[in-house]
PDB file of N, CA and C in Angstrom:
ATOM      1  N   LEU A 277      -8.274 -15.893 -17.583  1.00  0.00           N
ATOM      2  CA  LEU A 277      -8.372 -14.632 -18.289  1.00  0.00           C
ATOM      3  C   LEU A 277      -7.561 -14.626 -19.578  1.00  0.00           C
ATOM      4  N   GLY A 278      -6.750 -15.648 -19.762  1.00  0.00           N
ATOM      5  CA  GLY A 278      -6.019 -15.777 -21.003  1.00  0.00           C
ATOM      6  C   GLY A 278      -4.656 -15.107 -21.043  1.00  0.00           C
ATOM      7  N   VAL A 279      -4.242 -14.440 -19.973  1.00  0.00           N
ATOM      8  CA  VAL A 279      -2.924 -13.808 -19.925  1.00  0.00           C
ATOM      9  C   VAL A 279      -2.259 -14.122 -18.591  1.00  0.00           C
ATOM     10  N   ASP A 280      -0.926 -14.095 -18.577  1.00  0.00           N
ATOM     11  CA  ASP A 280      -0.200 -14.383 -17.337  1.00  0.00           C
ATOM     12  C   ASP A 280      -0.379 -13.291 -16.283  1.00  0.00           C
ATOM     13  N   ASP A 281      -0.320 -12.025 -16.706  1.00  0.00           N
ATOM     14  CA  ASP A 281      -0.346 -10.911 -15.756  1.00  0.00           C
ATOM     15  C   ASP A 281      -1.417  -9.910 -16.178  1.00  0.00           C
ATOM     16  N   HIS A 282      -2.667 -10.223 -15.857  1.00  0.00           N
ATOM     17  CA  HIS A 282      -3.776  -9.353 -16.231  1.00  0.00           C
ATOM     18  C   HIS A 282      -3.685  -8.043 -15.446  1.00  0.00           C
ATOM     19  N   ARG A 283      -3.832  -6.925 -16.117  1.00  0.00           N
ATOM     20  CA  ARG A 283      -3.655  -5.599 -15.500  1.00  0.00           C
ATOM     21  C   ARG A 283      -4.725  -5.249 -14.476  1.00  0.00           C
ATOM     22  N   SER A 284      -5.852  -5.931 -14.477  1.00  0.00           N
ATOM     23  CA  SER A 284      -6.882  -5.623 -13.489  1.00  0.00           C
ATOM     24  C   SER A 284      -6.632  -6.345 -12.158  1.00  0.00           C
ATOM     25  N   LEU A 285      -5.709  -7.283 -12.136  1.00  0.00           N
ATOM     26  CA  LEU A 285      -5.367  -7.996 -10.903  1.00  0.00           C
ATOM     27  C   LEU A 285      -4.069  -7.423 -10.354  1.00  0.00           C
ATOM     28  N   VAL A 286      -4.118  -6.945  -9.130  1.00  0.00           N
ATOM     29  CA  VAL A 286      -2.944  -6.265  -8.564  1.00  0.00           C
ATOM     30  C   VAL A 286      -2.437  -6.939  -7.283  1.00  0.00           C
ATOM     31  N   TRP A 287      -2.745  -8.198  -7.117  1.00  0.00           N
ATOM     32  CA  TRP A 287      -2.321  -8.919  -5.916  1.00  0.00           C
ATOM     33  C   TRP A 287      -0.803  -8.892  -5.771  1.00  0.00           C
ATOM     34  N   ASP A 288      -0.070  -9.027  -6.870  1.00  0.00           N
ATOM     35  CA  ASP A 288       1.384  -9.004  -6.819  1.00  0.00           C
ATOM     36  C   ASP A 288       1.894  -7.657  -6.342  1.00  0.00           C
ATOM     37  N   GLU A 289       1.268  -6.571  -6.768  1.00  0.00           N
ATOM     38  CA  GLU A 289       1.663  -5.231  -6.313  1.00  0.00           C
ATOM     39  C   GLU A 289       1.359  -5.065  -4.824  1.00  0.00           C
ATOM     40  N   PHE A 290       0.229  -5.569  -4.398  1.00  0.00           N
ATOM     41  CA  PHE A 290      -0.172  -5.498  -2.991  1.00  0.00           C
ATOM     42  C   PHE A 290       0.851  -6.203  -2.101  1.00  0.00           C
ATOM     43  N   ILE A 291       1.229  -7.412  -2.476  1.00  0.00           N
ATOM     44  CA  ILE A 291       2.206  -8.183  -1.691  1.00  0.00           C
ATOM     45  C   ILE A 291       3.565  -7.494  -1.688  1.00  0.00           C
ATOM     46  N   GLY A 292       4.026  -7.048  -2.849  1.00  0.00           N
ATOM     47  CA  GLY A 292       5.308  -6.360  -2.924  1.00  0.00           C
ATOM     48  C   GLY A 292       5.348  -5.118  -2.062  1.00  0.00           C
ATOM     49  N   GLN A 293       4.249  -4.360  -2.053  1.00  0.00           N
ATOM     50  CA  GLN A 293       4.190  -3.153  -1.231  1.00  0.00           C
ATOM     51  C   GLN A 293       4.277  -3.484   0.248  1.00  0.00           C
ATOM     52  N   TRP A 294       3.569  -4.512   0.680  1.00  0.00           N
ATOM     53  CA  TRP A 294       3.621  -4.888   2.094  1.00  0.00           C
ATOM     54  C   TRP A 294       4.988  -5.420   2.491  1.00  0.00           C
ATOM     55  N   VAL A 295       5.642  -6.123   1.600  1.00  0.00           N
ATOM     56  CA  VAL A 295       7.007  -6.581   1.888  1.00  0.00           C
ATOM     57  C   VAL A 295       7.907  -5.366   2.090  1.00  0.00           C
ATOM     58  N   ALA A 296       7.770  -4.353   1.246  1.00  0.00           N
ATOM     59  CA  ALA A 296       8.587  -3.149   1.365  1.00  0.00           C
ATOM     60  C   ALA A 296       8.358  -2.427   2.691  1.00  0.00           C
ATOM     61  N   LEU A 297       7.155  -2.524   3.230  1.00  0.00           N
ATOM     62  CA  LEU A 297       6.824  -1.811   4.463  1.00  0.00           C
ATOM     63  C   LEU A 297       7.083  -2.626   5.731  1.00  0.00           C
ATOM     64  N   LEU A 298       7.544  -3.864   5.599  1.00  0.00           N
ATOM     65  CA  LEU A 298       7.799  -4.710   6.777  1.00  0.00           C
ATOM     66  C   LEU A 298       8.730  -4.073   7.818  1.00  0.00           C
ATOM     67  N   PRO A 299       9.765  -3.338   7.432  1.00  0.00           N
ATOM     68  CA  PRO A 299      10.606  -2.728   8.470  1.00  0.00           C
ATOM     69  C   PRO A 299       9.846  -1.812   9.419  1.00  0.00           C
ATOM     70  N   LEU A 300       8.733  -1.258   8.981  1.00  0.00           N
ATOM     71  CA  LEU A 300       7.958  -0.377   9.851  1.00  0.00           C
ATOM     72  C   LEU A 300       7.288  -1.129  10.988  1.00  0.00           C
ATOM     73  N   LEU A 301       7.154  -2.458  10.863  1.00  0.00           N
ATOM     74  CA  LEU A 301       6.622  -3.250  11.971  1.00  0.00           C
ATOM     75  C   LEU A 301       7.657  -3.400  13.077  1.00  0.00           C
ATOM     76  N   LEU A 302       8.923  -3.412  12.693  1.00  0.00           N
ATOM     77  CA  LEU A 302      10.003  -3.596  13.654  1.00  0.00           C
ATOM     78  C   LEU A 302      10.564  -2.275  14.165  1.00  0.00           C
ATOM     79  N   LEU A 303      10.536  -1.275  13.323  1.00  0.00           N
ATOM     80  CA  LEU A 303      11.089   0.029  13.661  1.00  0.00           C
ATOM     81  C   LEU A 303      10.031   1.104  13.420  1.00  0.00           C
ATOM     82  N   PRO A 304       9.070   1.238  14.331  1.00  0.00           N
ATOM     83  CA  PRO A 304       8.001   2.221  14.113  1.00  0.00           C
ATOM     84  C   PRO A 304       8.578   3.614  13.889  1.00  0.00           C
ATOM     85  N   ALA A 305       7.977   4.337  12.977  1.00  0.00           N
ATOM     86  CA  ALA A 305       8.475   5.664  12.622  1.00  0.00           C
ATOM     87  C   ALA A 305       7.305   6.549  12.217  1.00  0.00           C
ATOM     88  N   ALA A 306       7.634   7.772  11.840  1.00  0.00           N
ATOM     89  CA  ALA A 306       6.629   8.748  11.425  1.00  0.00           C
ATOM     90  C   ALA A 306       5.885   8.259  10.184  1.00  0.00           C
ATOM     91  N   TRP A 307       4.717   8.814   9.945  1.00  0.00           N
ATOM     92  CA  TRP A 307       3.845   8.409   8.836  1.00  0.00           C
ATOM     93  C   TRP A 307       4.523   8.567   7.487  1.00  0.00           C
ATOM     94  N   TRP A 308       5.396   9.545   7.346  1.00  0.00           N
ATOM     95  CA  TRP A 308       5.997   9.790   6.042  1.00  0.00           C
ATOM     96  C   TRP A 308       6.972   8.695   5.641  1.00  0.00           C
ATOM     97  N   TRP A 309       7.390   7.841   6.569  1.00  0.00           N
ATOM     98  CA  TRP A 309       8.200   6.679   6.197  1.00  0.00           C
ATOM     99  C   TRP A 309       7.379   5.696   5.378  1.00  0.00           C
ATOM    100  N   ILE A 310       6.067   5.684   5.575  1.00  0.00           N
ATOM    101  CA  ILE A 310       5.192   4.850   4.735  1.00  0.00           C
ATOM    102  C   ILE A 310       5.244   5.341   3.293  1.00  0.00           C
ATOM    103  N   VAL A 311       5.198   6.643   3.108  1.00  0.00           N
ATOM    104  CA  VAL A 311       5.290   7.230   1.770  1.00  0.00           C
ATOM    105  C   VAL A 311       6.635   6.884   1.139  1.00  0.00           C
ATOM    106  N   ILE A 312       7.697   6.987   1.914  1.00  0.00           N
ATOM    107  CA  ILE A 312       9.030   6.637   1.408  1.00  0.00           C
ATOM    108  C   ILE A 312       9.073   5.165   1.012  1.00  0.00           C
ATOM    109  N   GLY A 313       8.491   4.285   1.837  1.00  0.00           N
ATOM    110  CA  GLY A 313       8.442   2.861   1.513  1.00  0.00           C
ATOM    111  C   GLY A 313       7.677   2.600   0.231  1.00  0.00           C
ATOM    112  N   PHE A 314       6.555   3.311   0.037  1.00  0.00           N
ATOM    113  CA  PHE A 314       5.781   3.173  -1.197  1.00  0.00           C
ATOM    114  C   PHE A 314       6.614   3.597  -2.405  1.00  0.00           C
ATOM    115  N   VAL A 315       7.271   4.747  -2.288  1.00  0.00           N
ATOM    116  CA  VAL A 315       8.084   5.254  -3.396  1.00  0.00           C
ATOM    117  C   VAL A 315       9.241   4.298  -3.699  1.00  0.00           C
ATOM    118  N   LEU A 316       9.881   3.768  -2.669  1.00  0.00           N
ATOM    119  CA  LEU A 316      10.981   2.824  -2.888  1.00  0.00           C
ATOM    120  C   LEU A 316      10.496   1.571  -3.616  1.00  0.00           C
ATOM    121  N   PHE A 317       9.356   1.037  -3.183  1.00  0.00           N
ATOM    122  CA  PHE A 317       8.821  -0.141  -3.866  1.00  0.00           C
ATOM    123  C   PHE A 317       8.550   0.154  -5.335  1.00  0.00           C
ATOM    124  N   ARG A 318       7.863   1.276  -5.610  1.00  0.00           N
ATOM    125  CA  ARG A 318       7.552   1.629  -6.994  1.00  0.00           C
ATOM    126  C   ARG A 318       8.820   1.846  -7.814  1.00  0.00           C
ATOM    127  N   LEU A 319       9.820   2.474  -7.220  1.00  0.00           N
ATOM    128  CA  LEU A 319      11.093   2.702  -7.903  1.00  0.00           C
ATOM    129  C   LEU A 319      11.720   1.382  -8.336  1.00  0.00           C
ATOM    130  N   PHE A 320      11.836   0.445  -7.409  1.00  0.00           N
ATOM    131  CA  PHE A 320      12.433  -0.853  -7.741  1.00  0.00           C
ATOM    132  C   PHE A 320      11.540  -1.680  -8.665  1.00  0.00           C
ATOM    133  N   ASP A 321      10.228  -1.523  -8.540  1.00  0.00           N
ATOM    134  CA  ASP A 321       9.301  -2.267  -9.396  1.00  0.00           C
ATOM    135  C   ASP A 321       9.378  -1.785 -10.847  1.00  0.00           C
ATOM    136  N   VAL A 322       9.552  -0.493 -11.038  1.00  0.00           N
ATOM    137  CA  VAL A 322       9.641   0.060 -12.398  1.00  0.00           C
ATOM    138  C   VAL A 322      11.053  -0.080 -12.960  1.00  0.00           C
ATOM    139  N   TRP A 323      12.055   0.233 -12.161  1.00  0.00           N
ATOM    140  CA  TRP A 323      13.454   0.214 -12.590  1.00  0.00           C
ATOM    141  C   TRP A 323      13.934  -1.209 -12.855  1.00  0.00           C
ATOM    142  N   LYS A 324      13.531  -2.133 -12.011  1.00  0.00           N
ATOM    143  CA  LYS A 324      13.889  -3.549 -12.106  1.00  0.00           C
ATOM    144  C   LYS A 324      15.401  -3.785 -12.237  1.00  0.00           C
ATOM    145  N   PRO A 325      16.170  -3.418 -11.202  1.00  0.00           N
ATOM    146  CA  PRO A 325      17.606  -3.716 -11.250  1.00  0.00           C
ATOM    147  C   PRO A 325      17.834  -5.220 -11.197  1.00  0.00           C
ATOM    148  N   TRP A 326      19.051  -5.654 -11.548  1.00  0.00           N
ATOM    149  CA  TRP A 326      19.393  -7.061 -11.455  1.00  0.00           C
ATOM    150  C   TRP A 326      19.249  -7.488 -10.008  1.00  0.00           C
ATOM    151  N   PRO A 327      18.710  -8.594  -9.663  1.00  0.00           N
ATOM    152  CA  PRO A 327      18.239  -9.731 -10.450  1.00  0.00           C
ATOM    153  C   PRO A 327      16.748  -9.661 -10.785  1.00  0.00           C
ATOM    154  N   ILE A 328      16.096  -8.547 -10.428  1.00  0.00           N
ATOM    155  CA  ILE A 328      14.655  -8.446 -10.674  1.00  0.00           C
ATOM    156  C   ILE A 328      14.363  -8.535 -12.170  1.00  0.00           C
ATOM    157  N   ARG A 329      15.082  -7.767 -12.971  1.00  0.00           N
ATOM    158  CA  ARG A 329      14.849  -7.774 -14.424  1.00  0.00           C
ATOM    159  C   ARG A 329      15.139  -9.152 -15.014  1.00  0.00           C
ATOM    160  N   TRP A 330      16.212  -9.788 -14.557  1.00  0.00           N
ATOM    161  CA  TRP A 330      16.588 -11.112 -15.054  1.00  0.00           C
ATOM    162  C   TRP A 330      15.460 -12.113 -14.799  1.00  0.00           C
ATOM    163  N   LEU A 331      14.940 -12.118 -13.562  1.00  0.00           N
ATOM    164  CA  LEU A 331      13.848 -13.039 -13.222  1.00  0.00           C
ATOM    165  C   LEU A 331      12.565 -12.688 -13.961  1.00  0.00           C
ATOM    166  N   ASP A 332      12.278 -11.406 -14.098  1.00  0.00           N
ATOM    167  CA  ASP A 332      11.065 -10.968 -14.788  1.00  0.00           C
ATOM    168  C   ASP A 332      11.033 -11.472 -16.224  1.00  0.00           C
ATOM    169  N   ARG A 333      12.178 -11.533 -16.867  1.00  0.00           N
ATOM    170  CA  ARG A 333      12.251 -11.972 -18.261  1.00  0.00           C
ATOM    171  C   ARG A 333      12.251 -13.491 -18.409  1.00  0.00           C
ATOM    172  N   ARG A 334      12.696 -14.215 -17.398  1.00  0.00           N
ATOM    173  CA  ARG A 334      12.898 -15.659 -17.546  1.00  0.00           C
ATOM    174  C   ARG A 334      11.881 -16.544 -16.835  1.00  0.00           C
ATOM    175  N   VAL A 335      11.281 -16.048 -15.775  1.00  0.00           N
ATOM    176  CA  VAL A 335      10.338 -16.871 -15.012  1.00  0.00           C
ATOM    177  C   VAL A 335       8.922 -16.536 -15.468  1.00  0.00           C
ATOM    178  N   LYS A 336       8.203 -17.527 -15.908  1.00  0.00           N
ATOM    179  CA  LYS A 336       6.857 -17.334 -16.456  1.00  0.00           C
ATOM    180  C   LYS A 336       5.795 -17.875 -15.503  1.00  0.00           C
ATOM    181  N   GLY A 337       4.576 -17.609 -15.832  1.00  0.00           N
ATOM    182  CA  GLY A 337       3.451 -18.109 -15.038  1.00  0.00           C
ATOM    183  C   GLY A 337       3.217 -17.269 -13.796  1.00  0.00           C
ATOM    184  N   GLY A 338       2.433 -17.804 -12.895  1.00  0.00           N
ATOM    185  CA  GLY A 338       2.073 -17.097 -11.673  1.00  0.00           C
ATOM    186  C   GLY A 338       3.255 -16.751 -10.803  1.00  0.00           C
ATOM    187  N   PHE A 339       4.218 -17.672 -10.711  1.00  0.00           N
ATOM    188  CA  PHE A 339       5.414 -17.393  -9.904  1.00  0.00           C
ATOM    189  C   PHE A 339       6.188 -16.228 -10.493  1.00  0.00           C
ATOM    190  N   GLY A 340       6.308 -16.190 -11.804  1.00  0.00           N
ATOM    191  CA  GLY A 340       7.007 -15.096 -12.467  1.00  0.00           C
ATOM    192  C   GLY A 340       6.325 -13.757 -12.254  1.00  0.00           C
ATOM    193  N   VAL A 341       4.994 -13.773 -12.228  1.00  0.00           N
ATOM    194  CA  VAL A 341       4.236 -12.546 -11.989  1.00  0.00           C
ATOM    195  C   VAL A 341       4.522 -12.011 -10.592  1.00  0.00           C
ATOM    196  N   MET A 342       4.615 -12.919  -9.621  1.00  0.00           N
ATOM    197  CA  MET A 342       4.805 -12.509  -8.228  1.00  0.00           C
ATOM    198  C   MET A 342       6.254 -12.187  -7.876  1.00  0.00           C
ATOM    199  N   ILE A 343       7.208 -12.932  -8.417  1.00  0.00           N
ATOM    200  CA  ILE A 343       8.577 -12.847  -7.920  1.00  0.00           C
ATOM    201  C   ILE A 343       9.212 -11.483  -8.136  1.00  0.00           C
ATOM    202  N   ASP A 344       8.933 -10.812  -9.257  1.00  0.00           N
ATOM    203  CA  ASP A 344       9.561  -9.504  -9.476  1.00  0.00           C
ATOM    204  C   ASP A 344       9.048  -8.475  -8.481  1.00  0.00           C
ATOM    205  N   ASP A 345       7.763  -8.556  -8.112  1.00  0.00           N
ATOM    206  CA  ASP A 345       7.227  -7.612  -7.136  1.00  0.00           C
ATOM    207  C   ASP A 345       7.700  -7.923  -5.716  1.00  0.00           C
ATOM    208  N   VAL A 346       7.817  -9.196  -5.395  1.00  0.00           N
ATOM    209  CA  VAL A 346       8.345  -9.562  -4.080  1.00  0.00           C
ATOM    210  C   VAL A 346       9.798  -9.096  -3.942  1.00  0.00           C
ATOM    211  N   LEU A 347      10.595  -9.305  -4.985  1.00  0.00           N
ATOM    212  CA  LEU A 347      11.989  -8.840  -4.932  1.00  0.00           C
ATOM    213  C   LEU A 347      12.080  -7.321  -4.875  1.00  0.00           C
ATOM    214  N   ALA A 348      11.222  -6.625  -5.622  1.00  0.00           N
ATOM    215  CA  ALA A 348      11.194  -5.163  -5.534  1.00  0.00           C
ATOM    216  C   ALA A 348      10.827  -4.737  -4.112  1.00  0.00           C
ATOM    217  N   GLY A 349       9.918  -5.475  -3.484  1.00  0.00           N
ATOM    218  CA  GLY A 349       9.565  -5.207  -2.094  1.00  0.00           C
ATOM    219  C   GLY A 349      10.726  -5.454  -1.149  1.00  0.00           C
ATOM    220  N   ILE A 350      11.477  -6.519  -1.381  1.00  0.00           N
ATOM    221  CA  ILE A 350      12.643  -6.824  -0.537  1.00  0.00           C
ATOM    222  C   ILE A 350      13.696  -5.733  -0.690  1.00  0.00           C
ATOM    223  N   PHE A 351      13.974  -5.312  -1.930  1.00  0.00           N
ATOM    224  CA  PHE A 351      14.933  -4.230  -2.147  1.00  0.00           C
ATOM    225  C   PHE A 351      14.466  -2.961  -1.435  1.00  0.00           C
ATOM    226  N   GLY A 352      13.172  -2.640  -1.584  1.00  0.00           N
ATOM    227  CA  GLY A 352      12.624  -1.466  -0.914  1.00  0.00           C
ATOM    228  C   GLY A 352      12.714  -1.582   0.596  1.00  0.00           C
ATOM    229  N   ALA A 353      12.442  -2.768   1.134  1.00  0.00           N
ATOM    230  CA  ALA A 353      12.514  -2.985   2.582  1.00  0.00           C
ATOM    231  C   ALA A 353      13.934  -2.796   3.100  1.00  0.00           C
ATOM    232  N   ILE A 354      14.913  -3.262   2.349  1.00  0.00           N
ATOM    233  CA  ILE A 354      16.306  -3.108   2.769  1.00  0.00           C
ATOM    234  C   ILE A 354      16.680  -1.629   2.821  1.00  0.00           C
ATOM    235  N   VAL A 355      16.351  -0.898   1.768  1.00  0.00           N
ATOM    236  CA  VAL A 355      16.682   0.530   1.742  1.00  0.00           C
ATOM    237  C   VAL A 355      15.905   1.285   2.821  1.00  0.00           C
ATOM    238  N   LEU A 356      14.633   0.934   3.019  1.00  0.00           N
ATOM    239  CA  LEU A 356      13.833   1.569   4.061  1.00  0.00           C
ATOM    240  C   LEU A 356      14.408   1.290   5.444  1.00  0.00           C
ATOM    241  N   ALA A 357      14.790   0.048   5.702  1.00  0.00           N
ATOM    242  CA  ALA A 357      15.372  -0.305   6.998  1.00  0.00           C
ATOM    243  C   ALA A 357      16.678   0.453   7.238  1.00  0.00           C
ATOM    244  N   LEU A 358      17.504   0.566   6.211  1.00  0.00           N
ATOM    245  CA  LEU A 358      18.749   1.337   6.346  1.00  0.00           C
ATOM    246  C   LEU A 358      18.445   2.802   6.633  1.00  0.00           C
ATOM    247  N   GLY A 359      17.452   3.350   5.925  1.00  0.00           N
ATOM    248  CA  GLY A 359      17.061   4.738   6.169  1.00  0.00           C
ATOM    249  C   GLY A 359      16.542   4.938   7.572  1.00  0.00           C
ATOM    250  N   LEU A 360      15.710   4.018   8.041  1.00  0.00           N
ATOM    251  CA  LEU A 360      15.192   4.109   9.405  1.00  0.00           C
ATOM    252  C   LEU A 360      16.311   3.998  10.427  1.00  0.00           C
ATOM    253  N   HIS A 361      17.254   3.116  10.189  1.00  0.00           N
ATOM    254  CA  HIS A 361      18.356   2.921  11.128  1.00  0.00           C
ATOM    255  C   HIS A 361      19.253   4.150  11.226  1.00  0.00           C
ATOM    256  N   PHE A 362      19.571   4.727  10.070  1.00  0.00           N
ATOM    257  CA  PHE A 362      20.548   5.814  10.064  1.00  0.00           C
ATOM    258  C   PHE A 362      19.932   7.211  10.148  1.00  0.00           C
ATOM    259  N   LEU A 363      18.651   7.355   9.779  1.00  0.00           N
ATOM    260  CA  LEU A 363      18.055   8.691   9.719  1.00  0.00           C
ATOM    261  C   LEU A 363      16.947   8.939  10.726  1.00  0.00           C
ATOM    262  N   ALA A 364      16.322   7.895  11.239  1.00  0.00           N
ATOM    263  CA  ALA A 364      15.196   8.105  12.162  1.00  0.00           C
ATOM    264  C   ALA A 364      15.662   8.165  13.602  1.00  0.00           C
TER     265      ALA A 364
END
């Protein structure tokens, strides 16, 4: 397609979102925890705290396209798991 991260391909977003929701497989909870997991993933994906922003700027190609979303998913999963542990 001529670009590293074509906007019509969202596989990286799909994977990142599922990574963020992984705690729900281990700690089943109410449906609204899915919404919280989605919001957490989007927050980290847009905000890009360190090291997500660092990797996003330095890693190119297909791996670079995927790694920032996977890390945003991991950050979201950690916060979701903590929320489930302490609030559910």
